[in-house]
Every structure is written in C-alpha cells, then in structure tokens.
Coordinates of N, CA and C in Angstrom, one line a residue:
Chain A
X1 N 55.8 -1.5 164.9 CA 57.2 -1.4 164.7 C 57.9 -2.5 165.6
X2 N 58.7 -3.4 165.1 CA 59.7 -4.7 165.5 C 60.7 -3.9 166.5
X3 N 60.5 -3.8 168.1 CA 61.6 -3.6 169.2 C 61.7 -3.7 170.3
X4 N 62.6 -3.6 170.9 CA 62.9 -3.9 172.5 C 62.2 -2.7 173.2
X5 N 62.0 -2.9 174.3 CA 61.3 -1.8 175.0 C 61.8 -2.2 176.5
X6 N 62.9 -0.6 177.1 CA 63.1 -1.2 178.4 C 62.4 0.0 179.2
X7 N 62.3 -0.2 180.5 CA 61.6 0.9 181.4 C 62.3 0.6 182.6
X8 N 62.8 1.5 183.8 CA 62.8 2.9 182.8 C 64.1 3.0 181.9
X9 N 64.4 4.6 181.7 CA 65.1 5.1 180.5 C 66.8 5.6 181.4
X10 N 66.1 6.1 183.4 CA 67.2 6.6 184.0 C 66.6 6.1 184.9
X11 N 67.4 5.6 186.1 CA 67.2 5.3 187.5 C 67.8 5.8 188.6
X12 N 68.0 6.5 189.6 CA 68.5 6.7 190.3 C 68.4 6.1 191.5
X13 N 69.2 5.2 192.8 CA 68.2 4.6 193.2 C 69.7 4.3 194.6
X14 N 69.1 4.3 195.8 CA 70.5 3.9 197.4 C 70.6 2.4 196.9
X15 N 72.1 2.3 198.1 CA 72.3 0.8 198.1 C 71.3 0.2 198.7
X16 N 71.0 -0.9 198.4 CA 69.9 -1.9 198.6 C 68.5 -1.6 199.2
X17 N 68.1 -1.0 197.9 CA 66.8 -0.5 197.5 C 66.6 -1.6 196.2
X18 N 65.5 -2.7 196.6 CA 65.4 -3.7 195.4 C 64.8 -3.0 194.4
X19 N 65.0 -3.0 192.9 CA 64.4 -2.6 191.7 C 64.6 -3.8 190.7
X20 N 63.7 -3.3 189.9 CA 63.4 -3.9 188.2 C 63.3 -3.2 187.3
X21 N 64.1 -3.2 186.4 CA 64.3 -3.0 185.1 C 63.1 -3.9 183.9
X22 N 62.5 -3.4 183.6 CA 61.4 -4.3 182.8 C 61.6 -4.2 181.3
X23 N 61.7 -5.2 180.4 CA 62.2 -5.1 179.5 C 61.4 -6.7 178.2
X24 N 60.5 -5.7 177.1 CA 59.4 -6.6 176.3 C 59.9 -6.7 175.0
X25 N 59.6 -7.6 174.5 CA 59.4 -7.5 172.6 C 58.5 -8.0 172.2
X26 N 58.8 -7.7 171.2 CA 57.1 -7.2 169.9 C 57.4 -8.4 169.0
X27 N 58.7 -9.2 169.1 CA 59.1 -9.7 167.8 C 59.2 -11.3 167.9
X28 N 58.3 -12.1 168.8 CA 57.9 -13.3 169.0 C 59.5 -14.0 169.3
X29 N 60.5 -12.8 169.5 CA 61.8 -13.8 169.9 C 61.8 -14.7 170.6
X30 N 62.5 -15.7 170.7 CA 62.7 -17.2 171.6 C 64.0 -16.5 172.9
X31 N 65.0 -16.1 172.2 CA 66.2 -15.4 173.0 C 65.9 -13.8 173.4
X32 N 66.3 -14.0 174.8 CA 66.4 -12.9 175.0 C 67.9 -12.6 176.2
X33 N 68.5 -11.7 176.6 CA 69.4 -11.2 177.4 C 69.2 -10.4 177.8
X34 N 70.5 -9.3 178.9 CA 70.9 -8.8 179.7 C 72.4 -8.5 179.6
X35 N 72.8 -7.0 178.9 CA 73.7 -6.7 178.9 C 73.7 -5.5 179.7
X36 N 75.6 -5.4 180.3 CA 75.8 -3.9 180.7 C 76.8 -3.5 179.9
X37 N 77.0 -2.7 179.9 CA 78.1 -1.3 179.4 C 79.0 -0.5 180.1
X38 N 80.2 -1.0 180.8 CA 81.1 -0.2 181.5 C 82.1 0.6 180.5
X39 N 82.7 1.4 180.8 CA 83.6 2.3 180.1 C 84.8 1.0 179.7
X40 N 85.9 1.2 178.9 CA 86.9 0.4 178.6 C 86.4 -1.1 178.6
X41 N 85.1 -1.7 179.0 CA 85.2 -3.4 178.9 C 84.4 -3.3 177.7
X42 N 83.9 -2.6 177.1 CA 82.3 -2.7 176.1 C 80.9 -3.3 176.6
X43 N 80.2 -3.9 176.0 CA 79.0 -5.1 177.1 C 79.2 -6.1 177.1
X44 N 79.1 -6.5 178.3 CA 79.1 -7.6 179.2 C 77.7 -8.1 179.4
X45 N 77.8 -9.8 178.9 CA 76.2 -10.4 179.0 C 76.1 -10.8 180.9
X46 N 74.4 -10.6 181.7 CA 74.6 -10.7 182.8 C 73.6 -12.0 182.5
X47 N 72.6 -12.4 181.9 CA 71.7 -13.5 181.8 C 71.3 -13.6 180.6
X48 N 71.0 -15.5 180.5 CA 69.9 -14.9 179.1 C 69.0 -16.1 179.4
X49 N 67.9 -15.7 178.3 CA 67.0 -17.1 178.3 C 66.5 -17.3 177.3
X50 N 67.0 -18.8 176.8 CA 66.3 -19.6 175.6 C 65.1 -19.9 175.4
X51 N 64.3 -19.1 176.2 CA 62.7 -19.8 176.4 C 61.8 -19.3 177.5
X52 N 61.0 -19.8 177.5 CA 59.6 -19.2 178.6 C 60.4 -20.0 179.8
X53 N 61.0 -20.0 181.3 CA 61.2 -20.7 181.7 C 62.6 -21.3 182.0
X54 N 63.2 -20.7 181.4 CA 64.7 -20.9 180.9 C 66.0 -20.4 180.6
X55 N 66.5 -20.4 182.3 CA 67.4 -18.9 182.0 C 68.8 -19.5 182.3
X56 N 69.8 -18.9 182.0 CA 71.1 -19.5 182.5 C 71.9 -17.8 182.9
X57 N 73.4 -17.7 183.1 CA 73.9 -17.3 183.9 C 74.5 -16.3 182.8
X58 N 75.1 -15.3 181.9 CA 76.0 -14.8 181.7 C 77.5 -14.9 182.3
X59 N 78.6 -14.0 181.8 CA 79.6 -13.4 182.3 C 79.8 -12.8 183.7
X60 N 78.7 -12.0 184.0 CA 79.1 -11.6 185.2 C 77.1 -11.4 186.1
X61 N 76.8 -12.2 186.0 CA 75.6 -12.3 187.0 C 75.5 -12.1 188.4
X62 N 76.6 -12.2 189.1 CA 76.7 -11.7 190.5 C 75.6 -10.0 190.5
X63 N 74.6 -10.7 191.8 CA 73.8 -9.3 192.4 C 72.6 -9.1 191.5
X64 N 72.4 -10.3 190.3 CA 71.3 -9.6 189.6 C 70.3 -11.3 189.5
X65 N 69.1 -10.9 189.3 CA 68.0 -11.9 189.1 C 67.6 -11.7 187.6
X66 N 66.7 -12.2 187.0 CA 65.8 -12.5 185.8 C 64.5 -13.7 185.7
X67 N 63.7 -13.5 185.7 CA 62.7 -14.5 185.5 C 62.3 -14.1 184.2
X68 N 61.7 -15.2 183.3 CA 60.9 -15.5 182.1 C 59.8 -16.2 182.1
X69 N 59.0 -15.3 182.5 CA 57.6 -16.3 182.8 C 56.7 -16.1 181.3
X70 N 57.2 -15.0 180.6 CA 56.0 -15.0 179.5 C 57.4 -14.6 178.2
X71 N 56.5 -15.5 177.5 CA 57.8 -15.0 176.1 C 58.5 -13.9 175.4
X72 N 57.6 -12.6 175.6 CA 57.8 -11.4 175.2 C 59.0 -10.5 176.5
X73 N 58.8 -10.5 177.6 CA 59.2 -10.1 179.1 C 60.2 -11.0 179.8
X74 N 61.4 -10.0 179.8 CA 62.1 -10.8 180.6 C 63.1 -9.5 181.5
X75 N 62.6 -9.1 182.5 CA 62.9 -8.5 183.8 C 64.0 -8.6 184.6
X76 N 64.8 -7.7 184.4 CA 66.1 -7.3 185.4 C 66.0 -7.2 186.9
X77 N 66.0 -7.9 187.3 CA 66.0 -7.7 189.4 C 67.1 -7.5 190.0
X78 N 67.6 -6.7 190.7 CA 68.3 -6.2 191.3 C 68.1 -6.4 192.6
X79 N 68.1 -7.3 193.8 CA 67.8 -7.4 195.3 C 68.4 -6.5 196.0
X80 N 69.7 -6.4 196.2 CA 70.0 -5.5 196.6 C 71.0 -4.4 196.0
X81 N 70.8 -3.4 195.4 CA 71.5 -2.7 194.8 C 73.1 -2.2 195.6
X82 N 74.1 -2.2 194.9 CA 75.4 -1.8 195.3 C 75.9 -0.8 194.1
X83 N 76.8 0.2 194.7 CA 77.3 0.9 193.9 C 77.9 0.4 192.7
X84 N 78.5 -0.6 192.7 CA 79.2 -1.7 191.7 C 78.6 -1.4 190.5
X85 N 76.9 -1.5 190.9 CA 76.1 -1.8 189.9 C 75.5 -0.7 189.2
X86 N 76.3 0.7 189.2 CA 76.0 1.6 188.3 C 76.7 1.1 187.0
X87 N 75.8 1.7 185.7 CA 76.1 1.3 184.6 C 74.7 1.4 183.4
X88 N 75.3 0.9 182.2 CA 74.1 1.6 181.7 C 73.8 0.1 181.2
X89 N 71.9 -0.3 180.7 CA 71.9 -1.4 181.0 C 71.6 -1.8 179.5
X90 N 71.5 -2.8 178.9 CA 70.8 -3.2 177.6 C 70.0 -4.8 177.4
X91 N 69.1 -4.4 177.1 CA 67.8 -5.6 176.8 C 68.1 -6.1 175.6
X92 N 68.8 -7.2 174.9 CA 68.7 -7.5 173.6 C 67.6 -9.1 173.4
X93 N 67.1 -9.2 172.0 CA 66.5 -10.1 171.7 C 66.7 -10.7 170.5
X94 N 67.0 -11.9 170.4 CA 67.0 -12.6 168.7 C 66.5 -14.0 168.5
X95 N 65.7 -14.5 167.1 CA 65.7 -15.6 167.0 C 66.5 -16.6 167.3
X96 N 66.3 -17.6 166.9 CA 66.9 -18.7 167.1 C 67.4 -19.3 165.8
X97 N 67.2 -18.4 164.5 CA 68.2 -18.6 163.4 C 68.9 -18.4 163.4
X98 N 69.7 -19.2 162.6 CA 71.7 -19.4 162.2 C 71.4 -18.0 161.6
X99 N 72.7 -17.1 162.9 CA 73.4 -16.1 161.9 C 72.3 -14.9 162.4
X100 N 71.5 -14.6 163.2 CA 71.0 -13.9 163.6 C 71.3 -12.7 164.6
X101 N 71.1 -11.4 163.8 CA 71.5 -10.5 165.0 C 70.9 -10.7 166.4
X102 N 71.6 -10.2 166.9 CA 70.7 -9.5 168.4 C 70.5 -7.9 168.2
X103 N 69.0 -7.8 168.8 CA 68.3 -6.9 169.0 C 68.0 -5.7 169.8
X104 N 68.7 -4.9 170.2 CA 68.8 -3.9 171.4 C 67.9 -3.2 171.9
X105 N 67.3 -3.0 173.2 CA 66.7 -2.2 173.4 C 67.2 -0.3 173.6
X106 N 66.6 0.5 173.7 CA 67.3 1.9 174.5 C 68.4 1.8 175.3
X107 N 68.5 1.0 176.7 CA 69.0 1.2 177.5 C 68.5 1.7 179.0
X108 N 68.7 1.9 180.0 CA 68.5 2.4 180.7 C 69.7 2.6 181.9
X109 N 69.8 3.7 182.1 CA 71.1 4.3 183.3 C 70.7 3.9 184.5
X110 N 71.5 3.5 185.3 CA 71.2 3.3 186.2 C 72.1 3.8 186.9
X111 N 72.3 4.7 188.2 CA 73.1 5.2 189.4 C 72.6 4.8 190.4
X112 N 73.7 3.8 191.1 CA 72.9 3.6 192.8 C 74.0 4.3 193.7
X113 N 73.8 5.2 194.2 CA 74.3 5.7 195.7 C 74.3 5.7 196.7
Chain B
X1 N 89.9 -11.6 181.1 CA 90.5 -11.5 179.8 C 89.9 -11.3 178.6
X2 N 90.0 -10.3 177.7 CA 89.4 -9.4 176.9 C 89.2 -10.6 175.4
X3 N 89.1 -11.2 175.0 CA 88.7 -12.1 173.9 C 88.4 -11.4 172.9
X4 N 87.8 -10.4 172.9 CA 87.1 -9.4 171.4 C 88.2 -7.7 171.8
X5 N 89.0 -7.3 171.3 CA 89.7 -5.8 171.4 C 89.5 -4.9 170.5
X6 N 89.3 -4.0 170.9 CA 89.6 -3.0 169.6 C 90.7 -1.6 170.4
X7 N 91.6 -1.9 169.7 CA 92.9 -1.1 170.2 C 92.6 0.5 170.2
X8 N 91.8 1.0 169.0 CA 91.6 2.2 169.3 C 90.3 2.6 169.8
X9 N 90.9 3.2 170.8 CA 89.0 4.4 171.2 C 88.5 5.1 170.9
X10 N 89.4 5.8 169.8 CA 88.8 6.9 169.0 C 89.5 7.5 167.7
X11 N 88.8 7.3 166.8 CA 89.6 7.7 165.3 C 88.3 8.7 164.6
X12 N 89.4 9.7 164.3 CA 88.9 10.9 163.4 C 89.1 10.8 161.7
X13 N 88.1 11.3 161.5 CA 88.3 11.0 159.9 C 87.8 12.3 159.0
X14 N 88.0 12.6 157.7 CA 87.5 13.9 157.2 C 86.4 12.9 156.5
X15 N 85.4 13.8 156.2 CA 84.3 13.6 155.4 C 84.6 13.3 153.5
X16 N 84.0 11.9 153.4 CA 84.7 11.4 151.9 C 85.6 10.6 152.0
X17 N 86.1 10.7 152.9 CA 87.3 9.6 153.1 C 87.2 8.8 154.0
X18 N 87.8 7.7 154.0 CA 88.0 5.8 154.5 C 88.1 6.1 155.7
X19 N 87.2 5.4 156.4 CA 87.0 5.1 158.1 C 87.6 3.6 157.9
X20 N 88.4 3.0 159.0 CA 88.7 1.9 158.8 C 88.6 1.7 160.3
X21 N 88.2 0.6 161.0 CA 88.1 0.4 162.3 C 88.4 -1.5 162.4
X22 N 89.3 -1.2 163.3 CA 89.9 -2.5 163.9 C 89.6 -3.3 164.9
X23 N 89.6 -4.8 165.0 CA 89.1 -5.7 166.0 C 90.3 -7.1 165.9
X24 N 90.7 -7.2 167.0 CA 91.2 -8.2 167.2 C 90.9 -9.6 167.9
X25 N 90.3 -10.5 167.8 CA 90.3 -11.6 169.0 C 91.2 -13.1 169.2
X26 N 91.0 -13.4 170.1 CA 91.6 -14.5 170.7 C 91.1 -16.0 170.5
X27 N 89.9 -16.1 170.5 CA 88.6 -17.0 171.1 C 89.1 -17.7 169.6
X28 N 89.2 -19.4 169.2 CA 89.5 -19.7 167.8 C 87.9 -20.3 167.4
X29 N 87.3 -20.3 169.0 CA 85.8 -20.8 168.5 C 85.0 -20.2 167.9
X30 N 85.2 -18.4 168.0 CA 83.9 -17.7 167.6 C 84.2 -18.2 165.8
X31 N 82.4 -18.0 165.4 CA 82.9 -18.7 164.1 C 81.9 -17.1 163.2
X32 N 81.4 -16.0 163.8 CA 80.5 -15.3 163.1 C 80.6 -14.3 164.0
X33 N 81.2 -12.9 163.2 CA 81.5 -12.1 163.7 C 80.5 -10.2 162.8
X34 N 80.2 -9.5 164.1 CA 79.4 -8.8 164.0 C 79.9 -7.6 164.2
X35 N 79.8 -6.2 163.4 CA 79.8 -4.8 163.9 C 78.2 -3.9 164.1
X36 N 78.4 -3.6 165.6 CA 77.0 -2.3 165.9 C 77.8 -1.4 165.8
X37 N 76.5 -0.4 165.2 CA 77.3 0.8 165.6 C 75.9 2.0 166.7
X38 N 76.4 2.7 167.8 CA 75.5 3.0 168.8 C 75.9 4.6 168.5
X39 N 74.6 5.3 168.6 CA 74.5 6.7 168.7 C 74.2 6.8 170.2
X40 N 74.2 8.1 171.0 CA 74.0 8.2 172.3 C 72.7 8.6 173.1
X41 N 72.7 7.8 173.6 CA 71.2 7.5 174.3 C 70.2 6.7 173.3
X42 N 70.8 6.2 172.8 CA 70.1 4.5 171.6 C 71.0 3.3 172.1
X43 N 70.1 2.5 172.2 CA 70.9 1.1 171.9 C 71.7 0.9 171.0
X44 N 72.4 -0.2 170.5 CA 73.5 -0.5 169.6 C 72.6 -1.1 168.6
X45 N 72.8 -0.7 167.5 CA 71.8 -1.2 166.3 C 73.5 -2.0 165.1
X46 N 72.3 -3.4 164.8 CA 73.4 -4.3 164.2 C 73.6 -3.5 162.6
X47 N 74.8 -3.7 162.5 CA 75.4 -2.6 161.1 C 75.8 -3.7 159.6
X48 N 76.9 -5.2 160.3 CA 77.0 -6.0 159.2 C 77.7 -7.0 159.9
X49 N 78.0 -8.4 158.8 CA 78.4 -8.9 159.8 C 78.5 -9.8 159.0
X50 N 80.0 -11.2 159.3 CA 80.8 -11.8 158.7 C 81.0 -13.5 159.1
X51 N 80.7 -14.4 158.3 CA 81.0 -15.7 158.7 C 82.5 -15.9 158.8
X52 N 82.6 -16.7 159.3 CA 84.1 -17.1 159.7 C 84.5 -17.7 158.5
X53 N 83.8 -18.6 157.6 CA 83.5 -19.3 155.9 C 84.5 -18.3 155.1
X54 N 83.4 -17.1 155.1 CA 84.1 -15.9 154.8 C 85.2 -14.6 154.9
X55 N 85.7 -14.5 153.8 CA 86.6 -13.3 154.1 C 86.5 -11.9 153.9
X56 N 85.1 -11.8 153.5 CA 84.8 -10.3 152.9 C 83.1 -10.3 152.7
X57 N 82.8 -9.5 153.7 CA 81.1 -8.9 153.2 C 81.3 -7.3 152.7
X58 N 80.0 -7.2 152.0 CA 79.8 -6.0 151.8 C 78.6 -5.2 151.7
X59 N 78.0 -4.3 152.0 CA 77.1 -3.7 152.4 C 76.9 -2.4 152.3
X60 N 76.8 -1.8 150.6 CA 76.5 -0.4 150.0 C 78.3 0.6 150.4
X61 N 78.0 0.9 151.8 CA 79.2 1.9 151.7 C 80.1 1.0 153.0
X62 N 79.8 0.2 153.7 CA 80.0 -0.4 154.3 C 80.8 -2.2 153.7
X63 N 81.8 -2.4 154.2 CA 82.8 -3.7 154.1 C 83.6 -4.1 155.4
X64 N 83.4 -5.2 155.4 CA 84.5 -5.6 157.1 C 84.7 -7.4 156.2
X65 N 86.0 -7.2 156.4 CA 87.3 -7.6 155.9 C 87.6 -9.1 157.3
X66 N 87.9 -10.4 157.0 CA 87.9 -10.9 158.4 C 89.4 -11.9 157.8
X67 N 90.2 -12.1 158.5 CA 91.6 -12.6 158.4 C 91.8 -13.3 159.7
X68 N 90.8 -14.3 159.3 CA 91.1 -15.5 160.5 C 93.0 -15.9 160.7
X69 N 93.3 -15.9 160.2 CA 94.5 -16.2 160.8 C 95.3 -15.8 161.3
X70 N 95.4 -14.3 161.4 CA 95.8 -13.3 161.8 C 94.8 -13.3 162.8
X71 N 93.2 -13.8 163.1 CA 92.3 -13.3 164.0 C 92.3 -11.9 164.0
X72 N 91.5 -11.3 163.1 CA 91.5 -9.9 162.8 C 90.5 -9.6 162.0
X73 N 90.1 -8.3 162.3 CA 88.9 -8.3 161.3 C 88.7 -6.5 161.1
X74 N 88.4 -6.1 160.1 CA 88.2 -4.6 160.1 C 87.1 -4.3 159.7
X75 N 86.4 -3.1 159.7 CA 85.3 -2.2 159.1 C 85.8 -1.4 158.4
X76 N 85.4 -1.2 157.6 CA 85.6 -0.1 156.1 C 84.4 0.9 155.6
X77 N 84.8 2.2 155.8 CA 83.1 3.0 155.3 C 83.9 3.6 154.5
X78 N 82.8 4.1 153.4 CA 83.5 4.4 152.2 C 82.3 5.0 151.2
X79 N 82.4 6.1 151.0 CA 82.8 7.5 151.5 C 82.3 7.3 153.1
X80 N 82.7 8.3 154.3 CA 82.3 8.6 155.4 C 81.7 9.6 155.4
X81 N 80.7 9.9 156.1 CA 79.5 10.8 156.6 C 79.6 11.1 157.7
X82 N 79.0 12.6 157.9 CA 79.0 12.8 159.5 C 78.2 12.0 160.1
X83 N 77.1 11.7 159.3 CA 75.9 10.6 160.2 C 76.6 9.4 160.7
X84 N 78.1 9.0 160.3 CA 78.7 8.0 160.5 C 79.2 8.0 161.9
X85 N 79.1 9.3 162.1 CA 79.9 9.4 163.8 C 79.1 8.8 165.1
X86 N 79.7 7.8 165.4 CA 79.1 7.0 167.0 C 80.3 6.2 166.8
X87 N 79.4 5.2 168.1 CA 80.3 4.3 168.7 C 80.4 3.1 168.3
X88 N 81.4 2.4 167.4 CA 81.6 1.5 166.8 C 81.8 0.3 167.9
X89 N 81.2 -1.0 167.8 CA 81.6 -2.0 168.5 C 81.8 -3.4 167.7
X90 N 82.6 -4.2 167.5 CA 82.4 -5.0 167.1 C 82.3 -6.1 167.6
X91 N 81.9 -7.6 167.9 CA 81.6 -8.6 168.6 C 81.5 -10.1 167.8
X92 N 81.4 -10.8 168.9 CA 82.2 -12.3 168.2 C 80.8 -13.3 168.8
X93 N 80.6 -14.1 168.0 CA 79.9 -15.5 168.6 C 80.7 -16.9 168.5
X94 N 80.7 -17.7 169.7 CA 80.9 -19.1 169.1 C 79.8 -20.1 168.8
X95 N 80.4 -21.1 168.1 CA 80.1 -21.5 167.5 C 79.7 -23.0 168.2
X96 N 77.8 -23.4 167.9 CA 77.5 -24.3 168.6 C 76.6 -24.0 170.1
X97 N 75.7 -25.2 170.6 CA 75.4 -25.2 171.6 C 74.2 -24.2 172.3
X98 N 74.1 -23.7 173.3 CA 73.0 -22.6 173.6 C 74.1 -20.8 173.2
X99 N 75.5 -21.5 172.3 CA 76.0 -20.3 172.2 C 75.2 -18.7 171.1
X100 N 74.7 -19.0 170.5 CA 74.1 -18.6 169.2 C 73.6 -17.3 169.6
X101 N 73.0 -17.1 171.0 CA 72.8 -15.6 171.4 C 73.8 -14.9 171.7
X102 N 74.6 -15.4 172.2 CA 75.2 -15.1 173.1 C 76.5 -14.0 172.2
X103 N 76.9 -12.5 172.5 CA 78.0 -12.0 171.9 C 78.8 -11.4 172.3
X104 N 80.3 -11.8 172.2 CA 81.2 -10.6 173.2 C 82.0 -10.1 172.6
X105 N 82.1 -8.8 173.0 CA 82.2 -7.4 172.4 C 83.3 -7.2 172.8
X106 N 84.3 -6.0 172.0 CA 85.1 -5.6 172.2 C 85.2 -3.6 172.9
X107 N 85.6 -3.4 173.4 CA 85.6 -2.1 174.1 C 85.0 -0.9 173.5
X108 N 84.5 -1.1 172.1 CA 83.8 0.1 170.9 C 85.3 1.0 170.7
X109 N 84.9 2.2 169.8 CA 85.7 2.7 168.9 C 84.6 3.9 168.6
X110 N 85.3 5.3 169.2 CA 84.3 6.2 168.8 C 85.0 7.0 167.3
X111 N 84.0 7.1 166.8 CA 84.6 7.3 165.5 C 83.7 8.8 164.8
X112 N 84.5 9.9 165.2 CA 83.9 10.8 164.2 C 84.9 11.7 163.1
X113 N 83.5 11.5 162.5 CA 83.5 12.1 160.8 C 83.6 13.9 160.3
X114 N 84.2 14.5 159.8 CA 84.5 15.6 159.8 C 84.3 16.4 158.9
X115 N 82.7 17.2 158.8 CA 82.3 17.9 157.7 C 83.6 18.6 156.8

C-alpha cells in the first residue's frame, strides 16, 4: 500500500531534550516536506527536499533540522525542544509531476514541557 | 499574513443537503488550487482540486468552483453524508520554480453533516 509513515504517533518530551521524528515512503517520491498544524493558522511548511541531498527552508523553520540522506526518509530533528514547538506534525510526499497532490502522513503530536 | 483564508470554522449542514465551503486568497501567483479533507487522528487526504485555466472541476458528489477574479474559490458536496464530516482545508500553489510542492493552506473549516 502507497504511504507516508511517521514515528512516533505521540511524543511527550522537556524543553531541550533533542528528538526525531522519522518519517518514510513507499512511493519512490522525489519531494518530500515538513508540515505543522497550529489551531487558527492551518499547516505551515517547516522544510522540504527536492532530492537525496537537498533541502531548503520552509515558512517557519526556526528550531528544527532535516537531513535527506536516502530517497524514501526524511527526518524531523528537533535540537533543542521549546514549548513553542508543541503541535501536531505532518510528513507529506509528492512527485515531481505538474499538478500533483501531496501525500500526508498520520501525523504525530508532539507536547514539550 | 494569511494568503489562503477560510472565514468560516465551522458549518453545519442536514444530511441531503449542499455543504458549500469557502476559500479566499491573496497570492495572484498561486496558479492550482487544492481541497483536503482530514478526519481526526489521520493525516489530510487530497479530496479535488482546480487549475487556475479553469473554473469548475467536478468529482461524483464533489465540485469546487474557482473565480479568479474575485480570488475565491468554493467546495460543493452534493448530497452531504455524515461520512462528510471532518476538517476541510483548502490550499494554494504557485506557480513555477522549486514551487510545485510546496502548499499553503488556509485555517480548515470543520464541517459537520446531520443524520
């Protein structure tokens, strides 16, 4: 079955306690991102990458990392967690054809305290 | 600054009858415009979705309507189902460049349906 896969599903985790969010696809996508979900703004992209190698910045990237070392995997890093950064998170993936959705994963909650 | 809106957060509807959900934006670049709709504790799953070319798709019980000039665009369900109830979001791309993944969304719209 063609989908995103993030891990984990809920996090609970103190301020600056580094974590990762791990997040794969099954569907040989070239694109992949990093969205959050706050109440009243909808999601907000934090990174994405056009490629093995090749990441650029979102909307609001402050406090978060990503590497793309393999095509399917592209990893949420968090160094140092801040309350800020509660929110719920989302993995999307899409080709690189005209007109193509993006792909969502579950999500995962995240509360830092 | 909010570029994709949707003014309401929540519209009720009876079962059988027209859901209509609203999106407004700013941006004159986005040129392809998208509605998800998200159940809770699921990701947002893509629902339909409209060229800028165009003024009307349609999709079995599903239609979204786009009035570039006005910058406006709606969703249409028709008849409505309870299974229709989640969180509507709609979202915009521009057009060009490494922009093609890239989508920004407007605040969702929870929308339920009323056996």
């Amino acid at each position: 079955e063609a989908q995103v896969t993030q891990n984990p599903r809920y996090l609970i985790t103190v301020t600056g306690k580094k974590l990762t969010v791990t997040c794969s696809q099954n569907m040989n996508h070239e694109y992949m991102s990093w969205y959050r979900q706050d109440p009243g703004l909808g999601l907000r992209q934090i990174y994405y990458s056009m490629n093995v190698e090749v990441t650029d910045k979102g909307d609001v990237p402050e406090g978060y990392k990503v590497s793309r070392k393999e095509k399917r995997n592209f990893p949420l890093i968090l160094e140092s967690p801040s309350p800020n950064q509660t929110s719920l998170y989302f993995c999307a993936s899409t080709t690189g054809v005209h007109n193509s959705p993006l792909h969502f994963g579950n999500g995962t909650r995240l509360t830092v305290t | 600054d909010q570029q994709v809106k949707q003014n309401s957060p929540s519209l009720s509807v009876q079962e059988g009858r027209i859901s209509i959900l609203n999106c407004d934006y700013t941006n004159s670049m986005f040129d392809y415009f998208l509605w998800y709709k998200k159940y809770p504790a699921e990701g947002p799953t893509f629902l339909i979705s409209i060229s800028s070319i165009k003024d009307k798709n349609e999709d079995g019980r599903f239609t979204v309507f786009l009035n570039k000039s006005a910058k406006h665009l709606s969703l249409h369900i028709v008849p409505s189902q309870p299974g229709d109830s989640a969180v509507y979001f709609c979202a915009a791309r521009r057009a060009g460049g490494t922009s093609y993944g890239k989508l920004t969304f407007g605040q969702g719209t929870i929308l339920t349906v009323h056996p």
